Amino acid sequence: MTLTRRTALAGALAVPAALSLPGLALAKPAPGFSVKDVDGKVRTLDEFKGRVVVLEWINEGCPYVKKHYSGNMQGLQVSAVRDGAVWLSVCSSAVGQQGHWKTGADAKAWMAANNWAGTAMLIDPDGKVGKAYGAKTTPHMYVIDKTGTLVYQGGIDDVPTNKVEDIKRAKNLVAAALADVNAGRPVKVAFSQPYGCAVKYA
Amino acid sequence: MRALLAALAGLFLIVAPARAAPVDTGHLEAELVARDATVAPGSTAYVALVQKIDKGWHTYWRNPGDSGEPTKIEWTLPAGWKAGDIVWAKPHKLPFGPLTNYGYSDEVILPVRIEVPAGQAAGPVTLKAKASFLVCEQICIPEDADLSITLVVAEGAPKADARWGAKVAGALEAAPKEVGLTAAYQWTGGKLTLAVAGAPLKGADMAGAWFYPHTPAMIDHAKDQTIERGPDGLTLTLPPGYAFEAGQPPATFDGVLTVGDKAYVVTSAQGPPPAGTSGLGPPPAKAAEGGAAGGGSLGLAILAAFLGGLILNLMPCVFPVLSMKAAALAGHAHDRGATRAQGLAYGAGVVATFLALAGVLIALQAAGQAVGWGFQLQSPPVVAALSLLMLAVALNMSGVFELGASLQGAGQGLAGRSGAVGAFFTGALAVVVASPCTAPFMGSALGFTLGQPPLITLAVFLGLALGFAAPFVALAFAPPLLRMLPKPGRWMDVLRKALAFPMYGAVAWLVWVLSQQTDAAGMAAVLAALVLGAFALWLWGLSQTAERGLVSKIVAVILLIGAVALSVLGPKAAAPANSPQASSADLPYEAWSPERLAAVRAEGRPVLVNFTAAWCVSCQVNEKVALSTSEVATALKATNAVYLKGDWTRRDAVIAAELARHGRAGVPLYLVYAPGADQPRVLPQLLTPGLVAQALETAAK
């Protein structure tokens, strides 16, 4: 079953021109991928087998990303990594679109300046990974448990605005999902409406 | 001078409420405006946020879709004043790559209801608001504006604001509203449908109808919504969103339905669809896309209709009429002028009858009747009358009586004017009898056509008529072909009498069809009418050879009228004495219904569906040569498939709707559902045992 689904997903990845993003139902195996990071190194989901993985869709020019990079996102990265999770930020902005870094050095300069604290920054200009996951907004967050099952997808929290002051009254749903996963509980809120800027696909 | 200025200022204040100048926030210009120049204490007023959005940029509806954020207004009001929610204008779709958002471009007016406290003293009152909105083009910019408006409180009826009064009132008028529509959604087997009915939807052009849910997680915004029309509303098949795919379906499913320029608020709960929300197929444009006519363009549909008409000449139900044509043509094979006249008259008869049938069909559909092609054979009186007519033709070919002057003159007499008239009616008769044979090509062409504007429907039927008439007319105009026929002689009389027998066969067939539609009493009436009719025509024939045949002629006419009356009034639509029908008795089947289909599909078994009718000869042929064979029976057993049969012999709106859903206007229609598949596989209209067995095995895999 898993095998056929993987095959189907590989097929889907081979057709990046798909017109609409399939909404991934939850509790399904997370789609595998193979994509370069800022250093040009090929990273795959398989290399993090057996670990909890957080995926974060990023576009540094998006006001919603800026809102959470006021400290909220970095804080979450630090605590997730400290608890043993892998944090992968994915930039699916197409070449020439907002958020796309021309060079790895540009990306690293931004990461340094913003105290980015994840595991790897993946560059996905053709949108393959984004479309495989159905990423719609920046940010759009996914949590994958140790068995490779997608257990959370949606917004980072439950107050869908672009105002920094709203963070303190919001419930961070990614933090809650990670807490559930780490405690061995089923994730209580497995989906929330992602909010933010549209992912700048080609 | 100063006093004058002060007076002018005061006047200005009363005539038009002062407002802050529009605020340019970067990518749009925001302004608060008022509907009313003056408002009374204790009344309801409307102010509105106007956004003049830069070209190429947009703001968002209450549900922004896949991304974005709706406009917000935070009010700072004097004591006692209350502001309601934004009255959202009708949104439009904003596609962005693989995503879809909902919102506004150019200019949008978003009214807000304002309650003026009863104790408010007269004079100017300023309302303050902070409007914040996300403005996006390729990129998104959050912008906000501090706005204010000063309303003038005064007793008496409110006066409309000179500049904005009409516009705000218009925006309120155009905003989606509750208009008493009834709606229900269904979430079964991974399929989400929303059925909406109500007076505003009756007869509306549903093309491009779209449902905008109030909350984003309900549907996948970027995917198509399919429309099925009904006489009182429509049913939308929606791509389900997370709210449905994860466990419990929501208690309510609300949103805005847009139909053309109109937009209505729809609130629904799970439940059976309201009546009249399906059965008329997709809107015309959609039918064209889905039609098997190959792209569905008008030209292709007409071409397919022409081909279908050609093939119709070869269908089993047309054979008796073909025999008549052959007899008529052979009679004039060596008189070119008469042959051509007959050919043209026959063609005219075919065309006139097809167009007349199309006209009746259009009229019935316009009246909201769920009818399809072949409908004329669903009425027992029509079938009975047809059988009497066919008997008359057969007796005529047997030489029992003659049309025209006399027995001796029959040969020449037919060549003249009455021959052309005869050929015209031959054409008409051919069409009436041939119509239920929905030939391959014809099903999709007619499916395309029945949802179209009447003129297009008529054009497609014209293509069908020309195709049907073409072989005969071509023969009449092709001397080399005609020369191949032998010279007239005694053989013609023999041929004519021999060809009478397929006509008797046609009578027998029609009587059998009737036996599926009426009870024993009805059958007795029709059989009596046939005997009476035969006797009357024999009497008429006798009078043609007798010296003084006037009396027998009069008696014959009276008897004939009696026979027609008996055949038309005798049979009533009733369950036949020995239902269900006897054909393909050896293959166990269950009656088709949407519920039964859903139930067996839920069990995860493959399903073979056969939509058939007793009057459809190609259906009967398929049942005989394919569906009732042991090969198919074995395949059904091996794949644990269920065989469902929808019998359209009598009129049935539910079956008509299902046929329309698959772009068909008539039977036969054969479907194979694979377990778990969304859409069935449509089998060809001519079946072989191997084809059916293979389809079942593929589905079971």
Short mmCIF file of C-alpha atoms in Angstrom, two decimals, chain B residues 241-474:
data_model
loop_
_atom_site.label_atom_id
_atom_site.label_comp_id
_atom_site.label_asym_id
_atom_site.label_seq_id
_atom_site.Cartn_x
_atom_site.Cartn_y
_atom_site.Cartn_z
CA GLY B 241 -11.83 20.20 1.85
CA TYR B 242 -10.28 19.13 5.10
CA ALA B 243 -13.47 19.82 7.06
CA PHE B 244 -15.10 16.90 5.28
CA GLU B 245 -12.13 14.62 4.76
CA ALA B 246 -11.26 14.51 8.45
CA GLY B 247 -13.89 12.61 10.36
CA GLN B 248 -17.17 14.27 11.25
CA PRO B 249 -18.88 16.33 8.55
CA PRO B 250 -19.66 19.87 9.70
CA ALA B 251 -23.05 20.65 11.22
CA THR B 252 -23.66 23.43 8.73
CA PHE B 253 -22.19 24.25 5.37
CA ASP B 254 -22.80 27.86 4.44
CA GLY B 255 -21.61 30.22 1.79
CA VAL B 256 -22.52 32.29 -1.23
CA LEU B 257 -23.89 30.83 -4.42
CA THR B 258 -23.30 32.94 -7.50
CA VAL B 259 -25.44 32.40 -10.56
CA GLY B 260 -24.71 34.80 -13.37
CA ASP B 261 -24.81 38.33 -11.90
CA LYS B 262 -26.76 37.19 -8.85
CA ALA B 263 -25.40 36.02 -5.54
CA TYR B 264 -27.35 34.35 -2.75
CA VAL B 265 -26.49 33.33 0.79
CA VAL B 266 -26.96 29.59 1.20
CA THR B 267 -27.16 27.79 4.53
CA SER B 268 -27.30 24.03 4.52
CA ALA B 269 -27.18 21.01 6.76
CA GLN B 270 -26.68 17.40 5.84
CA GLY B 271 -29.80 15.81 4.38
CA PRO B 272 -31.63 14.65 1.28
CA PRO B 273 -31.54 17.13 -1.62
CA PRO B 274 -34.60 19.37 -2.10
CA ALA B 275 -36.86 18.37 -5.00
CA GLY B 276 -36.14 19.69 -8.47
CA THR B 277 -32.40 20.19 -8.03
CA SER B 278 -31.27 17.69 -10.66
CA GLY B 279 -32.36 15.92 -13.79
CA LEU B 280 -31.56 18.48 -16.47
CA GLY B 281 -27.86 17.75 -16.84
CA PRO B 282 -25.02 20.22 -16.82
CA PRO B 283 -25.40 23.72 -18.24
CA PRO B 284 -24.84 23.93 -22.00
CA ALA B 285 -21.20 24.95 -21.94
CA LYS B 286 -20.36 22.17 -19.52
CA ALA B 287 -22.29 19.63 -21.55
CA ALA B 288 -20.19 20.58 -24.53
CA GLU B 289 -17.02 19.89 -22.57
CA GLY B 290 -18.24 16.58 -21.26
CA GLY B 291 -19.92 15.36 -24.41
CA ALA B 292 -18.37 12.37 -26.16
CA ALA B 293 -18.93 14.20 -29.42
CA GLY B 294 -15.21 14.92 -29.31
CA GLY B 295 -14.60 18.39 -27.97
CA GLY B 296 -18.27 19.15 -28.27
CA SER B 297 -18.04 22.04 -30.68
CA LEU B 298 -21.18 22.67 -32.64
CA GLY B 299 -19.57 21.64 -35.94
CA LEU B 300 -18.42 18.36 -34.49
CA ALA B 301 -21.78 17.71 -32.92
CA ILE B 302 -23.49 18.29 -36.27
CA LEU B 303 -20.97 16.02 -37.98
CA ALA B 304 -21.49 13.34 -35.35
CA ALA B 305 -25.22 13.73 -35.82
CA PHE B 306 -24.82 13.31 -39.57
CA LEU B 307 -22.79 10.13 -39.09
CA GLY B 308 -25.28 8.90 -36.51
CA GLY B 309 -28.07 9.52 -38.99
CA LEU B 310 -26.22 7.51 -41.65
CA ILE B 311 -25.69 4.60 -39.28
CA LEU B 312 -29.31 4.79 -38.18
CA ASN B 313 -30.20 3.37 -41.61
CA LEU B 314 -28.53 0.13 -40.57
CA MET B 315 -30.10 -0.22 -37.13
CA PRO B 316 -32.52 -3.10 -36.62
CA CYS B 317 -35.51 -0.92 -35.89
CA VAL B 318 -35.15 0.88 -39.19
CA PHE B 319 -35.10 -2.24 -41.29
CA PRO B 320 -38.85 -2.45 -41.95
CA VAL B 321 -38.81 1.12 -43.18
CA LEU B 322 -35.74 0.46 -45.29
CA SER B 323 -37.72 -2.24 -47.01
CA MET B 324 -40.41 0.29 -47.87
CA LYS B 325 -37.81 2.63 -49.25
CA ALA B 326 -36.32 -0.10 -51.36
CA ALA B 327 -39.75 -0.99 -52.72
CA ALA B 328 -40.56 2.62 -53.52
CA LEU B 329 -37.23 3.21 -55.23
CA ALA B 330 -37.37 0.04 -57.26
CA GLY B 331 -40.75 1.18 -58.56
CA HIS B 332 -39.15 4.17 -60.31
CA ALA B 333 -35.68 3.00 -60.98
CA HIS B 334 -35.91 3.84 -64.63
CA ASP B 335 -37.78 7.11 -64.51
CA ARG B 336 -35.11 9.55 -63.45
CA GLY B 337 -37.29 12.60 -62.90
CA ALA B 338 -39.76 10.75 -60.74
CA THR B 339 -36.95 9.10 -58.80
CA ARG B 340 -35.36 12.44 -58.01
CA ALA B 341 -38.68 13.91 -56.99
CA GLN B 342 -39.25 10.95 -54.69
CA GLY B 343 -35.73 11.23 -53.24
CA LEU B 344 -36.20 14.90 -52.45
CA ALA B 345 -39.67 14.38 -51.05
CA TYR B 346 -38.40 11.59 -48.85
CA GLY B 347 -35.54 13.81 -47.64
CA ALA B 348 -37.99 16.62 -46.94
CA GLY B 349 -40.19 14.23 -44.97
CA VAL B 350 -37.23 13.08 -42.88
CA VAL B 351 -36.05 16.63 -42.17
CA ALA B 352 -39.51 17.97 -41.37
CA THR B 353 -40.23 15.12 -38.96
CA PHE B 354 -36.88 15.35 -37.18
CA LEU B 355 -37.32 19.08 -36.70
CA ALA B 356 -40.87 18.60 -35.49
CA LEU B 357 -39.73 15.98 -32.96
CA ALA B 358 -36.91 18.28 -31.85
CA GLY B 359 -39.44 21.07 -31.42
CA VAL B 360 -41.66 18.88 -29.25
CA LEU B 361 -38.66 17.80 -27.22
CA ILE B 362 -37.51 21.41 -26.69
CA ALA B 363 -41.01 22.44 -25.69
CA LEU B 364 -41.34 19.57 -23.20
CA GLN B 365 -37.93 20.31 -21.70
CA ALA B 366 -38.74 23.98 -21.47
CA ALA B 367 -41.82 22.94 -19.52
CA GLY B 368 -39.52 21.17 -17.08
CA GLN B 369 -40.31 17.61 -18.19
CA ALA B 370 -37.53 15.10 -17.79
CA VAL B 371 -37.73 13.57 -21.24
CA GLY B 372 -35.05 12.22 -23.49
CA TRP B 373 -34.68 10.85 -26.94
CA GLY B 374 -37.10 8.01 -27.69
CA PHE B 375 -39.65 9.61 -25.38
CA GLN B 376 -42.35 9.18 -28.02
CA LEU B 377 -42.27 5.42 -27.47
CA GLN B 378 -42.76 5.82 -23.73
CA SER B 379 -46.42 6.63 -24.22
CA PRO B 380 -48.68 3.56 -24.70
CA PRO B 381 -51.22 5.37 -26.95
CA VAL B 382 -48.40 6.47 -29.26
CA VAL B 383 -47.05 2.91 -29.48
CA ALA B 384 -50.56 1.55 -30.12
CA ALA B 385 -51.23 4.12 -32.84
CA LEU B 386 -47.86 3.34 -34.41
CA SER B 387 -48.59 -0.38 -34.49
CA LEU B 388 -51.87 0.31 -36.26
CA LEU B 389 -50.08 2.53 -38.76
CA MET B 390 -47.43 -0.13 -39.40
CA LEU B 391 -50.17 -2.70 -39.91
CA ALA B 392 -51.80 -0.42 -42.47
CA VAL B 393 -48.48 -0.07 -44.30
CA ALA B 394 -47.93 -3.83 -44.23
CA LEU B 395 -51.42 -4.53 -45.57
CA ASN B 396 -50.85 -1.97 -48.28
CA MET B 397 -47.63 -3.74 -49.30
CA SER B 398 -49.46 -7.06 -49.27
CA GLY B 399 -51.86 -5.59 -51.80
CA VAL B 400 -54.93 -5.68 -49.55
CA PHE B 401 -55.69 -2.08 -50.52
CA GLU B 402 -54.08 0.64 -52.63
CA LEU B 403 -53.33 4.24 -52.05
CA GLY B 404 -54.27 6.37 -55.04
CA ALA B 405 -56.79 5.88 -57.82
CA SER B 406 -57.09 2.22 -58.64
CA LEU B 407 -55.31 -1.09 -58.58
CA GLN B 408 -54.50 -1.00 -62.26
CA GLY B 409 -53.12 2.53 -62.21
CA ALA B 410 -51.01 2.05 -59.13
CA GLY B 411 -47.77 1.83 -61.06
CA GLN B 412 -48.05 5.15 -62.85
CA GLY B 413 -50.14 6.89 -60.25
CA LEU B 414 -47.42 6.71 -57.63
CA ALA B 415 -44.96 8.37 -59.95
CA GLY B 416 -46.96 11.53 -60.05
CA ARG B 417 -47.73 14.03 -57.39
CA SER B 418 -49.21 11.54 -54.97
CA GLY B 419 -45.93 9.61 -55.26
CA ALA B 420 -44.01 12.57 -53.92
CA VAL B 421 -46.50 12.94 -51.08
CA GLY B 422 -46.17 9.24 -50.38
CA ALA B 423 -42.38 9.53 -50.29
CA PHE B 424 -42.65 12.48 -47.91
CA PHE B 425 -44.71 10.42 -45.49
CA THR B 426 -42.41 7.45 -45.94
CA GLY B 427 -39.64 9.72 -44.68
CA ALA B 428 -41.77 10.89 -41.77
CA LEU B 429 -42.66 7.33 -40.80
CA ALA B 430 -39.04 6.22 -41.05
CA VAL B 431 -37.99 8.89 -38.53
CA VAL B 432 -40.75 8.11 -36.06
CA VAL B 433 -39.91 4.43 -36.00
CA ALA B 434 -36.14 4.94 -36.10
CA SER B 435 -35.88 7.52 -33.33
CA PRO B 436 -35.62 5.15 -30.36
CA CYS B 437 -32.57 3.52 -31.87
CA THR B 438 -30.03 5.78 -30.27
CA ALA B 439 -27.21 4.81 -32.53
CA PRO B 440 -23.57 5.13 -31.56
CA PHE B 441 -22.49 8.78 -32.10
CA MET B 442 -26.08 9.86 -31.79
CA GLY B 443 -26.26 9.49 -28.01
CA SER B 444 -23.51 12.00 -27.37
CA ALA B 445 -24.63 14.33 -30.12
CA LEU B 446 -28.12 14.42 -28.68
CA GLY B 447 -26.80 14.72 -25.13
CA PHE B 448 -24.88 17.77 -26.26
CA THR B 449 -27.83 19.20 -28.03
CA LEU B 450 -30.53 18.87 -25.39
CA GLY B 451 -28.86 21.39 -23.13
CA GLN B 452 -28.30 23.95 -25.86
CA PRO B 453 -30.28 26.98 -26.98
CA PRO B 454 -33.13 25.84 -29.27
CA LEU B 455 -31.47 27.03 -32.50
CA ILE B 456 -28.42 24.86 -31.87
CA THR B 457 -30.61 21.92 -30.96
CA LEU B 458 -32.42 22.32 -34.26
CA ALA B 459 -29.11 22.56 -36.15
CA VAL B 460 -27.92 19.27 -34.66
CA PHE B 461 -31.21 17.57 -35.42
CA LEU B 462 -30.94 18.87 -38.97
CA GLY B 463 -27.53 17.17 -39.23
CA LEU B 464 -29.11 13.97 -37.99
CA ALA B 465 -31.96 14.24 -40.48
CA LEU B 466 -29.62 14.88 -43.41
CA GLY B 467 -27.50 11.90 -42.44
CA PHE B 468 -30.55 9.71 -42.16
CA ALA B 469 -31.92 10.78 -45.53
CA ALA B 470 -28.57 10.87 -47.34
CA PRO B 471 -28.27 7.25 -48.59
CA PHE B 472 -31.72 7.20 -50.12
CA VAL B 473 -31.46 10.65 -51.64
CA ALA B 474 -28.00 9.83 -53.01
#
